[in-house]
Amino acid sequence: VNLCTHISFAFVVMEGNKLKPHEWNEHELYKRLIALKQKKSSLKFTLAVGGWNFGTEKMTAMLTTQTNRAEFIADTIAYLETHGFDGFELDFEFPGSRGSPPEDKQRFTLLVQELREAFDRRAASTGKRFSLGSAFSCGEPTIAAAYEVDKLVEYLDYFQLMAYDLWGAWEDTLGHNAPLYSGGAMDNKLNVAWCSQHYVDLGTPPSKILVGLATYGRSFKSTHTNFGDPAEDEGVKQTYTNLGGILSYYEACSLIKNGATRYWDDVRKVPYLSKDDYWAGYDDVESLIEKVKFVNSNGYRGVMIWTLDFDDFANICGEGPYPLIKAINNALTSNPIPGLVQTTSTSAAAHSTTKTPAPGAPAPEGAGRVVLCYFTSWAQYRLADNGKARFFP
């Protein structure tokens, strides 16, 4: 409970204009998470709707009319109240894209405004204020199609930048999932620094920005090792994630233990590994410390972590549980967390790109740093060696 200031449950879905659990035992999971407040009363729990697999069709139908949006908002407030959540996050990927019509860009702004106003009316009568955040793309064309950033800043507490999934096996060349800085033309606008600065340029106060950090990587099938080299396909499935083209941090360190070579790109400030025809760009303690230095030097509010369950919660790597999130916390705060495997890395100060911060008061929850950790509903399971799931207590 000391690793996160906020834990966001991902994801609920929708049926009509109402929220719907995704997992059969989701309500029980809510209770188990919120019970953690007995250990840390300041811990905040938020609920996220959407996700990549959710698509855009149900979002578009809901956004179409004020009546539909009002039903969605009323149901959301009731759902948050019933299950004891402290806030709500929109992860609609993405208005104006993936089959969503262009007018959803403006309708999304209306939804956010109406949610904020409804949350504030409730706060006036109950004294409890729901936070409101949204996940944002880091792709320039998607940003332009999806968001009226200058209007959204008035209503959102947090802009949660998805500064990952910037390169993957959908490309035919090797590249990193989440480079901190550009290494050349291929990732000139596909890096954490560019994305963060772009939202500042569009009018987002740094005090509302949570920079997304990944505890996983993306993989390729390739016998090459350099950025921009040809890739044949996605990397082979790994033992636990069991998805082609992706690997958790604990799978990355397992590969290294079994003969893969770890490399470090000192321009992009990220590691990658290679063995035979498997290549993966991922994040580790060293790269995440670099990213937190970047967050600190540019005055951003904090970080958003995707996800708790891709970090090494079971100590497979032998660095202690949650080595990545511990490293993130230690870099953000002057109060070290026991069990961190120390590493050395160069300063990010020379790469600081943020111009004079945009005006804007800190988010209403206060001036403290934010470490928002996503908890996915499949995190209740840990895969046993035989590939079958067992309950993770």
Tab-separated table of C-alpha atoms in Angstrom:
chain	number	residue	atom	x	y	z
A	1	VAL	CA	0.000	0.000	0.000
A	2	ASN	CA	2.999	2.322	0.300
A	3	LEU	CA	3.917	1.988	-3.386
A	4	CYS	CA	0.929	3.888	-4.789
A	5	THR	CA	-1.041	6.995	-3.862
A	6	HIS	CA	-3.868	5.872	-6.161
A	7	ILE	CA	-4.882	2.428	-7.420
A	8	SER	CA	-7.043	2.369	-10.520
A	9	PHE	CA	-9.097	-0.713	-11.317
A	10	ALA	CA	-9.055	-1.491	-15.039
A	11	PHE	CA	-11.494	-1.926	-16.603
A	12	VAL	CA	-15.242	-1.804	-16.350
A	13	VAL	CA	-17.139	-1.919	-19.614
A	14	MET	CA	-20.588	-0.699	-20.657
A	15	GLU	CA	-24.001	-2.094	-21.442
A	16	GLY	CA	-26.056	0.592	-23.077
A	17	ASN	CA	-25.300	3.795	-21.170
A	18	LYS	CA	-24.450	2.019	-17.915
A	19	LEU	CA	-21.274	0.583	-16.413
A	20	LYS	CA	-20.912	-3.184	-16.346
A	21	PRO	CA	-18.315	-5.396	-14.605
A	22	HIS	CA	-15.932	-7.222	-16.912
A	23	GLU	CA	-15.086	-10.144	-14.593
A	24	TRP	CA	-17.516	-12.530	-12.867
A	25	ASN	CA	-16.086	-11.734	-9.393
A	26	GLU	CA	-15.341	-8.065	-9.927
A	27	HIS	CA	-17.429	-6.771	-7.033
A	28	GLU	CA	-15.472	-9.032	-4.671
A	29	LEU	CA	-12.222	-7.634	-6.052
A	30	TYR	CA	-13.444	-4.091	-5.356
A	31	LYS	CA	-14.033	-5.017	-1.714
A	32	ARG	CA	-10.606	-6.574	-1.345
A	33	LEU	CA	-8.875	-3.546	-2.832
A	34	ILE	CA	-10.810	-0.926	-0.896
A	35	ALA	CA	-10.207	-2.876	2.333
A	36	LEU	CA	-6.559	-1.862	1.947
A	37	LYS	CA	-7.574	1.564	3.295
A	38	GLN	CA	-7.463	-0.088	6.720
A	39	LYS	CA	-3.680	-0.180	6.237
A	40	LYS	CA	-3.345	3.245	4.615
A	41	SER	CA	-6.273	5.622	4.982
A	42	SER	CA	-4.911	8.112	2.424
A	43	LEU	CA	-4.924	5.527	-0.389
A	44	LYS	CA	-7.303	6.486	-3.199
A	45	PHE	CA	-9.170	4.005	-5.375
A	46	THR	CA	-10.421	4.978	-8.803
A	47	LEU	CA	-12.386	3.099	-11.437
A	48	ALA	CA	-11.489	3.171	-15.124
A	49	VAL	CA	-13.869	2.497	-17.996
A	50	GLY	CA	-12.821	1.456	-21.480
A	51	GLY	CA	-9.430	0.170	-22.615
A	52	TRP	CA	-8.137	-0.810	-26.042
A	53	ASN	CA	-10.257	-3.959	-26.327
A	54	PHE	CA	-13.386	-1.991	-25.439
A	55	GLY	CA	-13.349	-0.314	-28.849
A	56	THR	CA	-15.340	2.848	-29.637
A	57	GLU	CA	-18.840	1.738	-30.677
A	58	LYS	CA	-20.445	1.873	-27.217
A	59	MET	CA	-18.664	5.121	-26.416
A	60	THR	CA	-19.977	6.747	-29.596
A	61	ALA	CA	-23.544	5.616	-28.910
A	62	MET	CA	-23.400	7.081	-25.403
A	63	LEU	CA	-21.831	10.367	-26.508
A	64	THR	CA	-24.418	10.985	-29.232
A	65	THR	CA	-27.092	12.724	-27.128
A	66	GLN	CA	-27.267	14.713	-23.906
A	67	THR	CA	-29.880	12.247	-22.639
A	68	ASN	CA	-27.522	9.310	-23.132
A	69	ARG	CA	-24.656	11.145	-21.446
A	70	ALA	CA	-26.891	12.093	-18.510
A	71	GLU	CA	-27.874	8.445	-18.010
A	72	PHE	CA	-24.199	7.429	-18.135
A	73	ILE	CA	-23.241	10.100	-15.596
A	74	ALA	CA	-26.037	9.236	-13.165
A	75	ASP	CA	-25.166	5.537	-13.352
A	76	THR	CA	-21.459	6.276	-12.883
A	77	ILE	CA	-22.082	8.275	-9.707
A	78	ALA	CA	-24.305	5.509	-8.314
A	79	TYR	CA	-21.706	2.851	-9.221
A	80	LEU	CA	-18.837	4.763	-7.569
A	81	GLU	CA	-20.928	5.376	-4.450
A	82	THR	CA	-22.111	1.775	-4.177
A	83	HIS	CA	-18.610	0.304	-4.367
A	84	GLY	CA	-16.711	2.963	-2.435
A	85	PHE	CA	-14.474	4.434	-5.129
A	86	ASP	CA	-12.825	7.854	-4.792
A	87	GLY	CA	-12.702	8.796	-8.449
A	88	PHE	CA	-13.270	7.916	-12.084
A	89	GLU	CA	-11.141	7.670	-15.204
A	90	LEU	CA	-12.091	7.660	-18.857
A	91	ASP	CA	-10.038	5.400	-21.103
A	92	PHE	CA	-11.919	5.665	-24.363
A	93	GLU	CA	-9.389	4.809	-27.094
A	94	PHE	CA	-10.053	7.077	-28.953
A	95	PRO	CA	-12.704	9.711	-29.793
A	96	GLY	CA	-12.496	10.557	-33.484
A	97	SER	CA	-10.476	7.410	-34.316
A	98	ARG	CA	-10.924	3.656	-34.771
A	99	GLY	CA	-14.409	4.062	-36.260
A	100	SER	CA	-15.449	6.892	-33.964
A	101	PRO	CA	-16.809	9.870	-36.007
A	102	PRO	CA	-14.991	13.242	-35.969
A	103	GLU	CA	-17.744	14.919	-33.927
A	104	ASP	CA	-16.938	12.620	-30.972
A	105	LYS	CA	-14.011	14.932	-30.262
A	106	GLN	CA	-16.394	17.719	-29.209
A	107	ARG	CA	-18.863	15.303	-27.631
A	108	PHE	CA	-16.092	13.878	-25.461
A	109	THR	CA	-15.413	17.382	-24.156
A	110	LEU	CA	-19.119	17.768	-23.348
A	111	LEU	CA	-19.090	14.473	-21.450
A	112	VAL	CA	-16.074	15.523	-19.376
A	113	GLN	CA	-17.672	18.908	-18.621
A	114	GLU	CA	-20.979	17.307	-17.620
A	115	LEU	CA	-19.220	14.696	-15.459
A	116	ARG	CA	-17.251	17.399	-13.654
A	117	GLU	CA	-20.353	19.503	-13.039
A	118	ALA	CA	-22.299	16.489	-11.742
A	119	PHE	CA	-19.396	15.449	-9.500
A	120	ASP	CA	-19.197	18.992	-8.124
A	121	ARG	CA	-22.928	19.145	-7.419
A	122	ARG	CA	-22.627	15.904	-5.503
A	123	ALA	CA	-19.619	17.232	-3.582
A	124	ALA	CA	-21.600	20.316	-2.552
A	125	SER	CA	-24.267	18.136	-0.944
A	126	THR	CA	-22.162	15.266	0.427
A	127	GLY	CA	-18.765	16.840	1.097
A	128	LYS	CA	-17.017	14.094	-0.900
A	129	ARG	CA	-15.413	15.019	-4.195
A	130	PHE	CA	-14.770	12.408	-6.879
A	131	SER	CA	-11.554	12.957	-8.832
A	132	LEU	CA	-11.812	12.864	-12.618
A	133	GLY	CA	-9.007	11.789	-14.912
A	134	SER	CA	-8.560	10.555	-18.446
A	135	ALA	CA	-5.995	8.510	-20.335
A	136	PHE	CA	-4.500	10.298	-23.352
A	137	SER	CA	-2.766	9.015	-26.459
A	138	CYS	CA	0.792	10.030	-27.308
A	139	GLY	CA	0.340	9.680	-31.065
A	140	GLU	CA	0.237	13.089	-32.761
A	141	PRO	CA	-2.532	12.266	-35.305
A	142	THR	CA	-4.687	10.686	-32.579
A	143	ILE	CA	-4.210	13.674	-30.254
A	144	ALA	CA	-5.310	16.049	-33.002
A	145	ALA	CA	-8.387	13.945	-33.820
A	146	ALA	CA	-9.464	13.118	-30.278
A	147	TYR	CA	-8.979	15.943	-27.784
A	148	GLU	CA	-9.821	19.597	-27.245
A	149	VAL	CA	-6.998	19.838	-24.722
A	150	ASP	CA	-7.380	23.560	-24.050
A	151	LYS	CA	-11.005	22.976	-22.963
A	152	LEU	CA	-10.454	19.712	-21.083
A	153	VAL	CA	-7.898	21.281	-18.719
A	154	GLU	CA	-10.724	23.146	-16.986
A	155	TYR	CA	-12.509	19.960	-15.963
A	156	LEU	CA	-9.927	17.191	-15.487
A	157	ASP	CA	-7.790	16.637	-12.406
A	158	TYR	CA	-5.300	14.436	-14.240
A	159	PHE	CA	-4.040	13.974	-17.778
A	160	GLN	CA	-2.708	10.419	-17.749
A	161	LEU	CA	-0.317	10.211	-20.705
A	162	MET	CA	-0.008	6.745	-22.216
A	163	ALA	CA	3.678	7.222	-22.969
A	164	TYR	CA	4.166	3.598	-23.969
A	165	ASP	CA	3.071	1.317	-26.821
A	166	LEU	CA	4.922	3.816	-28.998
A	167	TRP	CA	6.505	1.039	-31.076
A	168	GLY	CA	5.676	-2.616	-31.448
A	169	ALA	CA	5.365	-5.560	-33.799
A	170	TRP	CA	2.807	-3.693	-35.911
A	171	GLU	CA	5.943	-2.017	-37.339
A	172	ASP	CA	8.405	-3.888	-39.564
A	173	THR	CA	11.529	-2.532	-37.865
A	174	LEU	CA	12.968	-2.795	-34.356
A	175	GLY	CA	12.010	-0.029	-31.951
A	176	HIS	CA	11.363	0.582	-28.289
A	177	ASN	CA	8.012	0.455	-26.523
A	178	ALA	CA	8.680	3.669	-24.566
A	179	PRO	CA	11.914	5.563	-25.335
A	180	LEU	CA	12.467	8.538	-23.064
A	181	TYR	CA	14.112	10.633	-25.799
A	182	SER	CA	14.271	10.504	-29.570
A	183	GLY	CA	17.080	8.546	-31.161
A	184	GLY	CA	16.431	9.836	-34.663
A	185	ALA	CA	13.767	10.118	-37.333
A	186	MET	CA	12.023	6.838	-36.473
A	187	ASP	CA	10.995	7.933	-32.966
A	188	ASN	CA	11.279	11.705	-33.305
A	189	LYS	CA	7.685	12.168	-32.055
A	190	LEU	CA	7.291	8.748	-30.474
A	191	ASN	CA	8.984	9.234	-27.136
A	192	VAL	CA	8.078	10.215	-23.585
A	193	ALA	CA	9.704	13.658	-23.723
A	194	TRP	CA	7.952	14.725	-26.927
A	195	CYS	CA	4.542	13.543	-25.721
A	196	SER	CA	4.806	15.281	-22.354
A	197	GLN	CA	5.985	18.565	-23.875
A	198	HIS	CA	3.294	18.437	-26.564
A	199	TYR	CA	0.534	18.418	-23.962
A	200	VAL	CA	2.181	21.373	-22.205
A	201	ASP	CA	2.317	23.189	-25.554
A	202	LEU	CA	-1.407	22.477	-25.996
A	203	GLY	CA	-2.142	24.174	-22.674
A	204	THR	CA	-1.980	21.444	-20.035
A	205	PRO	CA	-0.505	22.647	-16.721
A	206	PRO	CA	2.388	20.379	-15.642
A	207	SER	CA	0.590	20.141	-12.280
A	208	LYS	CA	-2.089	18.042	-13.980
A	209	ILE	CA	0.178	15.724	-15.990
A	210	LEU	CA	0.865	12.130	-14.926
A	211	VAL	CA	3.550	10.665	-17.179
A	212	GLY	CA	2.849	7.037	-18.064
A	213	LEU	CA	5.542	4.507	-17.135
A	214	ALA	CA	5.559	0.903	-18.350
A	215	THR	CA	6.530	-2.192	-16.378
A	216	TYR	CA	6.555	-4.290	-19.558
A	217	GLY	CA	8.028	-4.277	-23.035
A	218	ARG	CA	7.314	-5.090	-26.678
A	219	SER	CA	9.084	-7.838	-28.606
A	220	PHE	CA	9.940	-8.824	-32.187
A	221	LYS	CA	11.182	-11.798	-34.136
A	222	SER	CA	14.488	-10.679	-35.600
A	223	THR	CA	18.105	-11.813	-35.784
A	224	HIS	CA	19.192	-8.157	-35.855
A	225	THR	CA	19.979	-6.040	-32.802
A	226	ASN	CA	19.963	-2.348	-33.765
A	227	PHE	CA	17.116	0.161	-33.732
A	228	GLY	CA	15.601	0.443	-37.198
A	229	ASP	CA	16.823	-2.994	-38.304
A	230	PRO	CA	14.297	-5.276	-40.028
A	231	ALA	CA	11.827	-7.287	-37.954
A	232	GLU	CA	10.002	-10.322	-39.298
A	233	ASP	CA	7.140	-10.669	-36.841
A	234	GLU	CA	6.116	-10.297	-33.200
A	235	GLY	CA	8.269	-11.954	-30.562
A	236	VAL	CA	7.283	-15.435	-29.392
A	237	LYS	CA	4.842	-15.733	-26.470
A	238	GLN	CA	6.403	-15.795	-23.009
A	239	THR	CA	5.460	-18.129	-20.166
A	240	TYR	CA	3.226	-15.894	-18.053
A	241	THR	CA	1.824	-13.139	-20.248
A	242	ASN	CA	1.195	-15.697	-23.023
A	243	LEU	CA	0.796	-12.974	-25.657
A	244	GLY	CA	2.893	-12.597	-28.789
A	245	GLY	CA	4.897	-9.379	-28.976
A	246	ILE	CA	4.747	-8.513	-25.271
A	247	LEU	CA	6.667	-9.395	-22.125
A	248	SER	CA	6.468	-8.425	-18.467
A	249	TYR	CA	9.493	-7.174	-16.555
A	250	TYR	CA	9.887	-10.500	-14.748
A	251	GLU	CA	9.890	-12.279	-18.115
A	252	ALA	CA	12.595	-9.913	-19.375
A	253	CYS	CA	14.906	-10.624	-16.445
A	254	SER	CA	14.195	-14.362	-16.787
A	255	LEU	CA	15.331	-14.176	-20.418
A	256	ILE	CA	18.535	-12.425	-19.357
A	257	LYS	CA	19.176	-15.081	-16.718
A	258	ASN	CA	18.819	-17.664	-19.491
A	259	GLY	CA	21.325	-16.152	-21.885
A	260	ALA	CA	19.784	-13.087	-23.502
A	261	THR	CA	22.076	-10.053	-23.741
A	262	ARG	CA	20.931	-6.747	-22.244
A	263	TYR	CA	21.948	-3.591	-24.129
A	264	TRP	CA	21.568	0.062	-23.121
A	265	ASP	CA	20.731	2.871	-25.527
A	266	ASP	CA	22.292	5.967	-23.994
A	267	VAL	CA	20.423	8.363	-26.292
A	268	ARG	CA	16.934	6.998	-25.701
A	269	LYS	CA	17.856	6.053	-22.077
A	270	VAL	CA	16.247	2.615	-22.288
A	271	PRO	CA	17.379	-1.033	-22.300
A	272	TYR	CA	16.695	-3.756	-24.818
A	273	LEU	CA	17.604	-7.430	-25.011
A	274	SER	CA	18.372	-9.935	-27.716
A	275	LYS	CA	18.789	-13.689	-27.984
A	276	ASP	CA	18.775	-15.710	-31.212
A	277	ASP	CA	15.739	-14.375	-33.135
A	278	TYR	CA	14.065	-12.677	-30.146
A	279	TRP	CA	14.437	-8.903	-29.561
A	280	ALA	CA	12.612	-6.807	-26.975
A	281	GLY	CA	12.616	-3.203	-25.806
A	282	TYR	CA	11.473	-2.893	-22.201
A	283	ASP	CA	11.930	-0.818	-19.017
A	284	ASP	CA	13.981	-1.670	-15.931
A	285	VAL	CA	15.161	0.079	-12.767
A	286	GLU	CA	17.754	2.174	-14.610
A	287	SER	CA	15.434	3.449	-17.336
A	288	LEU	CA	12.579	4.201	-14.945
A	289	ILE	CA	14.880	6.227	-12.687
A	290	GLU	CA	15.837	8.246	-15.774
A	291	LYS	CA	12.167	8.832	-16.535
A	292	VAL	CA	11.392	9.940	-12.988
A	293	LYS	CA	14.324	12.370	-13.152
A	294	PHE	CA	12.692	13.742	-16.288
A	295	VAL	CA	9.349	14.049	-14.471
A	296	ASN	CA	11.027	15.866	-11.582
A	297	SER	CA	13.099	18.224	-13.717
A	298	ASN	CA	10.049	19.292	-15.726
A	299	GLY	CA	7.700	19.824	-12.786
A	300	TYR	CA	5.091	17.223	-13.677
A	301	ARG	CA	2.624	16.122	-11.013
A	302	GLY	CA	3.651	12.488	-10.935
A	303	VAL	CA	3.440	9.196	-12.771
A	304	MET	CA	0.875	6.668	-13.939
A	305	ILE	CA	2.064	3.055	-13.964
A	306	TRP	CA	0.803	0.369	-16.331
A	307	THR	CA	0.629	-1.994	-14.488
A	308	LEU	CA	1.112	-3.383	-10.973
A	309	ASP	CA	0.958	-6.949	-12.251
A	310	PHE	CA	3.682	-6.556	-14.894
A	311	ASP	CA	6.180	-5.590	-12.193
A	312	ASP	CA	7.900	-8.493	-10.419
A	313	PHE	CA	5.358	-8.948	-7.627
A	314	ALA	CA	6.439	-12.577	-7.029
A	315	ASN	CA	10.229	-11.894	-6.863
A	316	ILE	CA	11.049	-14.053	-9.885
A	317	CYS	CA	14.004	-11.773	-10.663
A	318	GLY	CA	15.434	-12.009	-7.151
A	319	GLU	CA	15.402	-8.243	-6.560
A	320	GLY	CA	12.559	-8.321	-4.055
A	321	PRO	CA	8.885	-7.765	-4.859
A	322	TYR	CA	7.930	-4.752	-6.998
A	323	PRO	CA	11.510	-3.599	-7.801
A	324	LEU	CA	10.348	-1.211	-10.530
A	325	ILE	CA	7.657	0.582	-8.539
A	326	LYS	CA	10.003	0.788	-5.539
A	327	ALA	CA	12.603	2.426	-7.768
A	328	ILE	CA	10.009	4.873	-9.080
A	329	ASN	CA	8.987	5.822	-5.545
A	330	ASN	CA	12.569	6.227	-4.360
A	331	ALA	CA	13.301	8.552	-7.262
A	332	LEU	CA	10.139	10.591	-6.612
A	333	THR	CA	10.497	10.930	-2.857
A	334	SER	CA	13.149	11.570	-0.238
A	335	ASN	CA	11.749	8.714	1.884
A	336	PRO	CA	13.454	5.552	0.572
A	337	ILE	CA	11.564	2.275	0.493
A	338	PRO	CA	13.431	-0.775	1.846
A	339	GLY	CA	14.409	-3.479	-0.620
A	340	LEU	CA	15.379	-1.347	-3.627
A	341	VAL	CA	18.214	-2.730	-5.738
A	342	GLN	CA	20.357	0.360	-6.252
A	343	THR	CA	21.651	1.382	-9.669
A	344	THR	CA	23.552	4.331	-11.065
A	345	SER	CA	22.444	6.400	-14.010
A	346	THR	CA	23.181	9.746	-15.583
A	347	SER	CA	21.124	12.850	-14.933
A	348	ALA	CA	18.179	13.762	-17.120
A	349	ALA	CA	18.590	17.474	-16.383
A	350	ALA	CA	20.467	18.128	-19.619
A	351	HIS	CA	17.481	16.780	-21.562
A	352	SER	CA	14.867	18.913	-19.803
A	353	THR	CA	12.621	20.313	-22.525
A	354	THR	CA	9.702	21.942	-20.749
A	355	LYS	CA	9.312	25.649	-21.390
A	356	THR	CA	7.777	28.066	-18.907
A	357	PRO	CA	4.997	26.041	-17.231
A	358	ALA	CA	1.495	26.773	-18.405
A	359	PRO	CA	-0.592	28.631	-15.813
A	360	GLY	CA	-2.930	26.636	-13.651
A	361	ALA	CA	-3.410	25.760	-10.004
A	362	PRO	CA	-2.544	22.292	-8.742
A	363	ALA	CA	-5.275	19.694	-9.084
A	364	PRO	CA	-7.882	20.019	-6.334
A	365	GLU	CA	-6.690	16.878	-4.530
A	366	GLY	CA	-3.678	18.830	-3.269
A	367	ALA	CA	-0.064	19.501	-4.071
A	368	GLY	CA	1.331	16.046	-3.272
A	369	ARG	CA	3.077	13.837	-5.803
A	370	VAL	CA	0.892	11.205	-7.427
A	371	VAL	CA	1.808	7.588	-8.138
A	372	LEU	CA	-1.265	6.165	-9.843
A	373	CYS	CA	-0.973	2.391	-10.324
A	374	TYR	CA	-3.261	0.463	-12.626
A	375	PHE	CA	-4.535	-2.865	-11.320
A	376	THR	CA	-5.907	-5.070	-14.090
A	377	SER	CA	-8.598	-7.584	-13.277
A	378	TRP	CA	-6.408	-10.495	-14.345
A	379	ALA	CA	-3.908	-9.559	-11.627
A	380	GLN	CA	-5.841	-11.804	-9.263
A	381	TYR	CA	-4.152	-14.752	-10.983
A	382	ARG	CA	-0.570	-15.876	-11.058
A	383	LEU	CA	0.268	-18.478	-13.659
A	384	ALA	CA	1.758	-21.678	-12.298
A	385	ASP	CA	4.589	-23.457	-14.110
A	386	ASN	CA	2.144	-25.781	-15.831
A	387	GLY	CA	0.412	-22.826	-17.463
A	388	LYS	CA	-2.778	-23.118	-15.447
A	389	ALA	CA	-4.073	-20.197	-13.431
A	390	ARG	CA	-4.362	-20.377	-9.670
A	391	PHE	CA	-5.862	-17.863	-7.310
A	392	PHE	CA	-3.369	-15.278	-6.098
A	393	PRO	CA	-4.307	-14.434	-2.477
